[in-house]
Amino acid sequence: MAKDIKVLRKKIKSFDSTLHLTGAMGLVASSKIRKATDAMLEGRKYLEAITEVVNDLKKCPECRTCKYFGLEDKKKDSSDVSDTSENTTPRTKLIVIAGDRGLCGGYNANVFRLVRDMDDIDIIPIGKRAYDRYTTDLNETEDDYAENNVFESSEYYTYESALKLANECVKDFAEGKIDKLGIVYNRYVSIMTQEPEVKWVLPLERPQSGDVNTGVFEPDPFTLLNDIVPQYVAGVLYALVKESFACEVAARRMAMDSAKKNATEMIDNLQLEYNRVRQSKITQEITEIVAGSGK
């Protein structure tokens, strides 16, 4: 009996510590939600504006031959029709955005599950969890991994970092090193719902045959489109990183609220069981005292 009481006290103390931890993390997440959602909304506005400009440029007849629409024409012009080397195989690069920490429900796991179903991809991780997962999959030794363990934080990601990465990816696409560029992120639906998605950035979608833009651009539309694509890719990446971080904060807030509720329920159940065992022990002791005094 005494052993049961001691075990119950230990369990109650353990759940009480968990309750304080989840409560504190929930408060931290709550304090970040407003700032994260504001950054997400600003990123969406910028993305909408630059996407509108790119769409207008794509409709111009001068831009029909832009290299950022894909490399199909180059492949068609290849003299060796029977060539089945790496040049004819699709090469896809994915920028995977995950969180820097865990304890946020299925936020990270949903992204990794989406990437797991894809084949023949080259991954660029953003966020510590993505870095930890995918750099260890690249056959690095433990010493190399410990030495190069530097990652881009999803919380403190800057536009300068996005532009640097965008320039590298755009250059690889223009040189034919990759055929597709996508970004895996979590789309913010509500504070309770976040959905993992892949946004394909390159190649650009060709306009429909009937879409023609007769606007006047200075300089010419072809030059403008070629110059603006790196900024467009950077804008998409920066906006999606901010949206993903807002999803992470929201998911952690909901996960901590759920954990707090469960911990409170467990403490109440254990406390009830503890009271019953303690009451039973007291009753047994009183019975033994009464029985002893009767003799």
mmCIF file of C-alpha atoms in Angstrom:
data_model
loop_
_atom_site.group_PDB
_atom_site.id
_atom_site.type_symbol
_atom_site.label_atom_id
_atom_site.label_comp_id
_atom_site.label_asym_id
_atom_site.label_seq_id
_atom_site.Cartn_x
_atom_site.Cartn_y
_atom_site.Cartn_z
ATOM 1 C CA MET A 1 0.000 0.000 0.000
ATOM 2 C CA ALA A 2 2.763 2.439 0.960
ATOM 3 C CA LYS A 3 4.543 1.577 -2.262
ATOM 4 C CA ASP A 4 1.452 2.423 -4.310
ATOM 5 C CA ILE A 5 1.147 5.817 -2.635
ATOM 6 C CA LYS A 6 4.806 6.576 -3.306
ATOM 7 C CA VAL A 7 4.471 5.602 -6.992
ATOM 8 C CA LEU A 8 1.354 7.737 -7.388
ATOM 9 C CA ARG A 9 3.075 10.743 -5.795
ATOM 10 C CA LYS A 10 5.981 10.339 -8.210
ATOM 11 C CA LYS A 11 3.635 10.152 -11.216
ATOM 12 C CA ILE A 12 1.674 13.211 -10.096
ATOM 13 C CA LYS A 13 4.902 15.185 -9.668
ATOM 14 C CA SER A 14 6.098 14.090 -13.122
ATOM 15 C CA PHE A 15 2.861 15.135 -14.842
ATOM 16 C CA ASP A 16 2.881 18.408 -12.908
ATOM 17 C CA SER A 17 6.347 19.197 -14.297
ATOM 18 C CA THR A 18 5.100 18.359 -17.805
ATOM 19 C CA LEU A 19 2.106 20.630 -17.231
ATOM 20 C CA HIS A 20 4.359 23.574 -16.355
ATOM 21 C CA LEU A 21 6.603 22.903 -19.371
ATOM 22 C CA THR A 22 3.766 22.654 -21.888
ATOM 23 C CA GLY A 23 2.110 25.711 -20.372
ATOM 24 C CA ALA A 24 5.291 27.764 -20.752
ATOM 25 C CA MET A 25 5.831 26.624 -24.351
ATOM 26 C CA GLY A 26 2.206 27.393 -25.129
ATOM 27 C CA LEU A 27 2.638 30.939 -23.814
ATOM 28 C CA VAL A 28 5.801 31.435 -25.886
ATOM 29 C CA ALA A 29 4.009 30.205 -29.006
ATOM 30 C CA SER A 30 1.059 32.500 -28.264
ATOM 31 C CA SER A 31 3.384 35.499 -27.979
ATOM 32 C CA LYS A 32 4.863 34.731 -31.424
ATOM 33 C CA ILE A 33 1.624 34.094 -33.293
ATOM 34 C CA ARG A 34 0.754 37.748 -33.947
ATOM 35 C CA LYS A 35 4.201 38.651 -35.266
ATOM 36 C CA ALA A 36 4.438 35.477 -37.356
ATOM 37 C CA THR A 37 1.014 35.940 -38.958
ATOM 38 C CA ASP A 38 1.762 39.606 -39.719
ATOM 39 C CA ALA A 39 4.988 38.580 -41.475
ATOM 40 C CA MET A 40 3.076 35.884 -43.362
ATOM 41 C CA LEU A 41 0.445 38.371 -44.573
ATOM 42 C CA GLU A 42 3.100 40.851 -45.682
ATOM 43 C CA GLY A 43 4.880 38.062 -47.554
ATOM 44 C CA ARG A 44 1.641 37.096 -49.281
ATOM 45 C CA LYS A 45 1.094 40.688 -50.417
ATOM 46 C CA TYR A 46 4.591 40.921 -51.897
ATOM 47 C CA LEU A 47 4.235 37.519 -53.549
ATOM 48 C CA GLU A 48 0.906 38.512 -55.078
ATOM 49 C CA ALA A 49 2.385 41.731 -56.472
ATOM 50 C CA ILE A 50 5.496 40.195 -58.027
ATOM 51 C CA THR A 51 3.493 37.239 -59.387
ATOM 52 C CA GLU A 52 1.169 39.677 -61.133
ATOM 53 C CA VAL A 53 4.153 41.384 -62.785
ATOM 54 C CA VAL A 54 5.620 38.060 -63.931
ATOM 55 C CA ASN A 55 2.250 36.938 -65.311
ATOM 56 C CA ASP A 56 1.942 40.168 -67.300
ATOM 57 C CA LEU A 57 5.424 39.692 -68.738
ATOM 58 C CA LYS A 58 4.773 36.048 -69.652
ATOM 59 C CA LYS A 59 1.875 37.114 -71.874
ATOM 60 C CA CYS A 60 4.093 39.317 -74.034
ATOM 61 C CA PRO A 61 4.936 37.757 -77.425
ATOM 62 C CA GLU A 62 8.596 38.724 -76.996
ATOM 63 C CA CYS A 63 8.890 36.452 -73.954
ATOM 64 C CA ARG A 64 7.701 33.252 -75.627
ATOM 65 C CA THR A 65 11.309 32.091 -76.097
ATOM 66 C CA CYS A 66 12.436 32.853 -72.544
ATOM 67 C CA LYS A 67 14.696 30.103 -71.184
ATOM 68 C CA TYR A 68 12.800 29.992 -67.886
ATOM 69 C CA PHE A 69 9.813 28.339 -69.556
ATOM 70 C CA GLY A 70 11.807 25.104 -69.665
ATOM 71 C CA LEU A 71 14.403 23.221 -71.609
ATOM 72 C CA GLU A 72 12.090 21.247 -73.891
ATOM 73 C CA ASP A 73 13.193 23.153 -76.970
ATOM 74 C CA LYS A 74 16.842 22.417 -76.279
ATOM 75 C CA LYS A 75 16.090 18.736 -75.886
ATOM 76 C CA LYS A 76 14.192 18.705 -79.181
ATOM 77 C CA ASP A 77 17.118 20.305 -80.947
ATOM 78 C CA SER A 78 19.491 17.627 -79.700
ATOM 79 C CA SER A 79 21.071 15.803 -82.651
ATOM 80 C CA ASP A 80 21.427 12.511 -80.776
ATOM 81 C CA VAL A 81 17.868 11.232 -80.608
ATOM 82 C CA SER A 82 18.871 7.906 -79.065
ATOM 83 C CA ASP A 83 20.731 9.525 -76.171
ATOM 84 C CA THR A 84 19.460 8.139 -72.851
ATOM 85 C CA SER A 85 22.063 9.662 -70.566
ATOM 86 C CA GLU A 86 21.508 11.926 -67.573
ATOM 87 C CA ASN A 87 20.708 14.837 -69.889
ATOM 88 C CA THR A 88 17.331 13.300 -70.744
ATOM 89 C CA THR A 89 16.312 12.311 -67.213
ATOM 90 C CA PRO A 90 14.268 14.747 -65.134
ATOM 91 C CA ARG A 91 16.332 16.458 -62.480
ATOM 92 C CA THR A 92 14.317 17.994 -59.670
ATOM 93 C CA LYS A 93 15.533 20.244 -56.885
ATOM 94 C CA LEU A 94 13.358 20.691 -53.800
ATOM 95 C CA ILE A 95 13.712 23.332 -51.118
ATOM 96 C CA VAL A 96 12.244 21.701 -47.987
ATOM 97 C CA ILE A 97 11.067 24.051 -45.235
ATOM 98 C CA ALA A 98 10.692 22.593 -41.735
ATOM 99 C CA GLY A 99 10.907 23.919 -38.187
ATOM 100 C CA ASP A 100 13.886 24.497 -35.916
ATOM 101 C CA ARG A 101 12.304 22.594 -33.019
ATOM 102 C CA GLY A 102 9.833 19.814 -32.372
ATOM 103 C CA LEU A 103 6.795 19.607 -30.068
ATOM 104 C CA CYS A 104 4.544 21.033 -32.775
ATOM 105 C CA GLY A 105 2.280 18.116 -33.599
ATOM 106 C CA GLY A 106 2.595 16.750 -37.125
ATOM 107 C CA TYR A 107 4.070 19.934 -38.612
ATOM 108 C CA ASN A 108 7.507 18.507 -39.448
ATOM 109 C CA ALA A 109 6.356 14.922 -39.990
ATOM 110 C CA ASN A 110 3.801 15.961 -42.629
ATOM 111 C CA VAL A 111 6.481 17.718 -44.676
ATOM 112 C CA PHE A 112 8.877 14.770 -44.450
ATOM 113 C CA ARG A 113 6.091 12.357 -45.404
ATOM 114 C CA LEU A 114 5.335 14.416 -48.516
ATOM 115 C CA VAL A 115 8.991 14.451 -49.574
ATOM 116 C CA ARG A 116 9.367 10.731 -48.863
ATOM 117 C CA ASP A 117 6.976 9.881 -51.702
ATOM 118 C CA MET A 118 9.143 11.651 -54.298
ATOM 119 C CA ASP A 119 11.993 10.041 -56.238
ATOM 120 C CA ASP A 120 15.162 11.373 -57.855
ATOM 121 C CA ILE A 121 15.272 14.710 -56.056
ATOM 122 C CA ASP A 122 18.016 16.979 -54.784
ATOM 123 C CA ILE A 123 17.068 18.534 -51.444
ATOM 124 C CA ILE A 124 18.021 21.907 -49.984
ATOM 125 C CA PRO A 125 16.876 22.047 -46.323
ATOM 126 C CA ILE A 126 15.714 25.138 -44.454
ATOM 127 C CA GLY A 127 15.170 24.765 -40.707
ATOM 128 C CA LYS A 128 17.136 22.670 -38.217
ATOM 129 C CA ARG A 129 14.783 19.683 -38.364
ATOM 130 C CA ALA A 130 15.062 19.508 -42.164
ATOM 131 C CA TYR A 131 18.830 19.961 -41.979
ATOM 132 C CA ASP A 132 19.205 17.204 -39.383
ATOM 133 C CA ARG A 133 17.080 14.830 -41.436
ATOM 134 C CA TYR A 134 18.424 15.310 -44.937
ATOM 135 C CA THR A 135 22.100 16.046 -44.364
ATOM 136 C CA THR A 136 22.486 12.739 -42.527
ATOM 137 C CA ASP A 137 20.949 11.048 -45.592
ATOM 138 C CA LEU A 138 23.726 12.323 -47.852
ATOM 139 C CA ASN A 139 26.274 9.706 -46.720
ATOM 140 C CA GLU A 140 28.212 12.186 -44.617
ATOM 141 C CA THR A 141 30.517 10.885 -41.913
ATOM 142 C CA GLU A 142 29.803 11.890 -38.330
ATOM 143 C CA ASP A 143 32.883 14.155 -38.271
ATOM 144 C CA ASP A 144 31.804 15.973 -41.448
ATOM 145 C CA TYR A 145 28.275 16.369 -40.118
ATOM 146 C CA ALA A 146 29.486 17.802 -36.794
ATOM 147 C CA GLU A 147 31.862 20.190 -38.596
ATOM 148 C CA ASN A 148 29.302 21.423 -41.149
ATOM 149 C CA ASN A 149 26.279 21.542 -38.850
ATOM 150 C CA VAL A 150 25.236 25.030 -39.940
ATOM 151 C CA PHE A 151 21.620 25.506 -40.982
ATOM 152 C CA GLU A 152 19.319 28.287 -42.151
ATOM 153 C CA SER A 153 16.788 28.995 -39.414
ATOM 154 C CA SER A 154 13.177 29.162 -40.582
ATOM 155 C CA GLU A 155 12.372 31.650 -37.818
ATOM 156 C CA TYR A 156 15.119 34.147 -38.661
ATOM 157 C CA TYR A 157 15.253 33.603 -42.425
ATOM 158 C CA THR A 158 16.038 36.814 -44.329
ATOM 159 C CA TYR A 159 15.290 38.015 -47.838
ATOM 160 C CA GLU A 160 19.027 38.267 -48.478
ATOM 161 C CA SER A 161 19.382 34.528 -47.825
ATOM 162 C CA ALA A 162 16.389 33.836 -50.065
ATOM 163 C CA LEU A 163 17.855 35.940 -52.903
ATOM 164 C CA LYS A 164 21.235 34.210 -52.622
ATOM 165 C CA LEU A 165 19.659 30.757 -52.832
ATOM 166 C CA ALA A 166 17.312 31.889 -55.622
ATOM 167 C CA ASN A 167 20.237 33.127 -57.736
ATOM 168 C CA GLU A 168 21.974 29.758 -57.359
ATOM 169 C CA CYS A 169 18.859 27.786 -58.308
ATOM 170 C CA VAL A 170 18.008 30.049 -61.250
ATOM 171 C CA LYS A 171 21.577 29.757 -62.529
ATOM 172 C CA ASP A 172 21.429 25.948 -62.301
ATOM 173 C CA PHE A 173 18.121 25.941 -64.164
ATOM 174 C CA ALA A 174 19.409 28.238 -66.897
ATOM 175 C CA GLU A 175 22.494 26.048 -67.363
ATOM 176 C CA GLY A 176 20.366 22.909 -67.603
ATOM 177 C CA LYS A 177 21.615 21.335 -64.368
ATOM 178 C CA ILE A 178 18.044 21.017 -63.085
ATOM 179 C CA ASP A 179 14.711 20.761 -64.889
ATOM 180 C CA LYS A 180 12.319 21.616 -62.036
ATOM 181 C CA LEU A 181 12.483 23.677 -58.879
ATOM 182 C CA GLY A 182 9.902 23.233 -56.130
ATOM 183 C CA ILE A 183 9.369 24.384 -52.562
ATOM 184 C CA VAL A 184 7.840 22.089 -49.931
ATOM 185 C CA TYR A 185 6.104 24.049 -47.197
ATOM 186 C CA ASN A 186 3.051 24.132 -44.937
ATOM 187 C CA ARG A 187 0.129 26.235 -46.127
ATOM 188 C CA TYR A 188 -1.649 28.185 -43.399
ATOM 189 C CA VAL A 189 -5.378 27.473 -43.485
ATOM 190 C CA SER A 190 -6.285 28.368 -39.907
ATOM 191 C CA ILE A 191 -4.734 28.199 -36.468
ATOM 192 C CA MET A 192 -5.989 24.617 -36.258
ATOM 193 C CA THR A 193 -5.209 23.471 -39.816
ATOM 194 C CA GLN A 194 -1.950 23.503 -41.780
ATOM 195 C CA GLU A 195 -1.537 21.539 -45.012
ATOM 196 C CA PRO A 196 1.801 20.455 -46.550
ATOM 197 C CA GLU A 197 2.136 21.375 -50.209
ATOM 198 C CA VAL A 198 4.655 21.601 -53.037
ATOM 199 C CA LYS A 199 4.820 24.845 -55.011
ATOM 200 C CA TRP A 200 6.607 24.436 -58.334
ATOM 201 C CA VAL A 201 8.466 27.639 -59.139
ATOM 202 C CA LEU A 202 10.466 26.704 -62.235
ATOM 203 C CA PRO A 203 9.892 26.232 -65.099
ATOM 204 C CA LEU A 204 7.430 29.065 -65.515
ATOM 205 C CA GLU A 205 4.012 28.071 -66.801
ATOM 206 C CA ARG A 206 3.525 29.055 -70.395
ATOM 207 C CA PRO A 207 0.577 31.414 -70.988
ATOM 208 C CA GLN A 208 -2.459 30.144 -72.818
ATOM 209 C CA SER A 209 -2.570 30.657 -76.579
ATOM 210 C CA GLY A 210 -5.166 33.398 -76.284
ATOM 211 C CA ASP A 211 -3.318 35.427 -73.627
ATOM 212 C CA VAL A 212 -1.564 38.417 -75.163
ATOM 213 C CA ASN A 213 -0.274 41.478 -73.347
ATOM 214 C CA THR A 214 0.048 44.602 -75.471
ATOM 215 C CA GLY A 215 1.343 46.803 -72.657
ATOM 216 C CA VAL A 216 4.445 48.954 -72.972
ATOM 217 C CA PHE A 217 7.482 47.961 -70.892
ATOM 218 C CA GLU A 218 10.788 49.708 -70.467
ATOM 219 C CA PRO A 219 13.218 48.081 -71.148
ATOM 220 C CA ASP A 220 11.823 45.356 -73.401
ATOM 221 C CA PRO A 221 9.697 42.571 -71.825
ATOM 222 C CA PHE A 222 12.237 39.821 -72.627
ATOM 223 C CA THR A 223 14.994 41.598 -70.692
ATOM 224 C CA LEU A 224 12.654 42.424 -67.828
ATOM 225 C CA LEU A 225 11.460 38.835 -67.446
ATOM 226 C CA ASN A 226 15.009 37.462 -67.434
ATOM 227 C CA ASP A 227 16.046 40.028 -64.818
ATOM 228 C CA ILE A 228 13.017 39.615 -62.566
ATOM 229 C CA VAL A 229 12.925 35.787 -62.363
ATOM 230 C CA PRO A 230 15.598 35.550 -59.596
ATOM 231 C CA GLN A 231 13.695 38.157 -57.560
ATOM 232 C CA TYR A 232 10.454 36.290 -58.235
ATOM 233 C CA VAL A 233 11.928 32.991 -56.992
ATOM 234 C CA ALA A 234 13.374 34.770 -53.939
ATOM 235 C CA GLY A 235 9.996 36.393 -53.219
ATOM 236 C CA VAL A 236 8.202 33.052 -53.432
ATOM 237 C CA LEU A 237 10.772 31.377 -51.168
ATOM 238 C CA TYR A 238 10.766 34.167 -48.575
ATOM 239 C CA ALA A 239 6.967 34.308 -48.452
ATOM 240 C CA LEU A 240 6.643 30.532 -48.065
ATOM 241 C CA VAL A 241 9.255 30.424 -45.287
ATOM 242 C CA LYS A 242 7.300 33.060 -43.367
ATOM 243 C CA GLU A 243 4.061 31.158 -43.967
ATOM 244 C CA SER A 244 5.666 27.918 -42.808
ATOM 245 C CA PHE A 245 6.911 29.557 -39.618
ATOM 246 C CA ALA A 246 3.425 30.893 -38.896
ATOM 247 C CA CYS A 247 2.161 27.322 -39.347
ATOM 248 C CA GLU A 248 4.844 26.029 -36.980
ATOM 249 C CA VAL A 249 3.901 28.504 -34.246
ATOM 250 C CA ALA A 250 0.196 27.765 -34.668
ATOM 251 C CA ALA A 251 0.805 23.998 -34.636
ATOM 252 C CA ARG A 252 2.944 24.269 -31.488
ATOM 253 C CA ARG A 253 0.286 26.370 -29.775
ATOM 254 C CA MET A 254 -2.388 23.758 -30.519
ATOM 255 C CA ALA A 255 -0.081 20.874 -29.552
ATOM 256 C CA MET A 256 0.819 22.507 -26.238
ATOM 257 C CA ASP A 257 -2.830 23.263 -25.484
ATOM 258 C CA SER A 258 -3.681 19.621 -26.143
ATOM 259 C CA ALA A 259 -0.740 18.411 -24.042
ATOM 260 C CA LYS A 260 -1.721 20.753 -21.215
ATOM 261 C CA LYS A 261 -5.289 19.473 -21.294
ATOM 262 C CA ASN A 262 -4.140 15.843 -21.283
ATOM 263 C CA ALA A 263 -1.650 16.448 -18.460
ATOM 264 C CA THR A 264 -4.344 18.129 -16.355
ATOM 265 C CA GLU A 265 -6.695 15.216 -16.966
ATOM 266 C CA MET A 266 -4.005 12.700 -15.999
ATOM 267 C CA ILE A 267 -3.195 14.609 -12.813
ATOM 268 C CA ASP A 268 -6.893 14.675 -11.849
ATOM 269 C CA ASN A 269 -7.207 10.915 -12.417
ATOM 270 C CA LEU A 270 -4.022 10.158 -10.484
ATOM 271 C CA GLN A 271 -5.050 12.480 -7.675
ATOM 272 C CA LEU A 272 -8.393 10.683 -7.418
ATOM 273 C CA GLU A 273 -6.658 7.311 -7.333
ATOM 274 C CA TYR A 274 -4.169 8.635 -4.763
ATOM 275 C CA ASN A 275 -7.003 9.836 -2.515
ATOM 276 C CA ARG A 276 -8.732 6.467 -2.742
ATOM 277 C CA VAL A 277 -5.558 4.555 -1.842
ATOM 278 C CA ARG A 278 -4.793 6.980 0.989
ATOM 279 C CA GLN A 279 -8.349 6.734 2.309
ATOM 280 C CA SER A 280 -8.167 2.953 2.158
ATOM 281 C CA LYS A 281 -4.897 3.003 4.094
ATOM 282 C CA ILE A 282 -6.356 5.312 6.776
ATOM 283 C CA THR A 283 -9.434 3.086 7.079
ATOM 284 C CA GLN A 284 -7.244 0.010 7.485
ATOM 285 C CA GLU A 285 -5.162 1.698 10.197
ATOM 286 C CA ILE A 286 -8.287 2.786 12.098
ATOM 287 C CA THR A 287 -9.672 -0.752 11.855
ATOM 288 C CA GLU A 288 -6.446 -2.189 13.229
ATOM 289 C CA ILE A 289 -6.444 0.322 16.134
ATOM 290 C CA VAL A 290 -10.055 -0.421 17.027
ATOM 291 C CA ALA A 291 -9.449 -4.165 16.826
ATOM 292 C CA GLY A 292 -6.374 -3.863 19.052
ATOM 293 C CA SER A 293 -8.148 -1.754 21.687
ATOM 294 C CA GLY A 294 -10.988 -4.307 21.889
ATOM 295 C CA LYS A 295 -8.602 -6.975 23.047
#
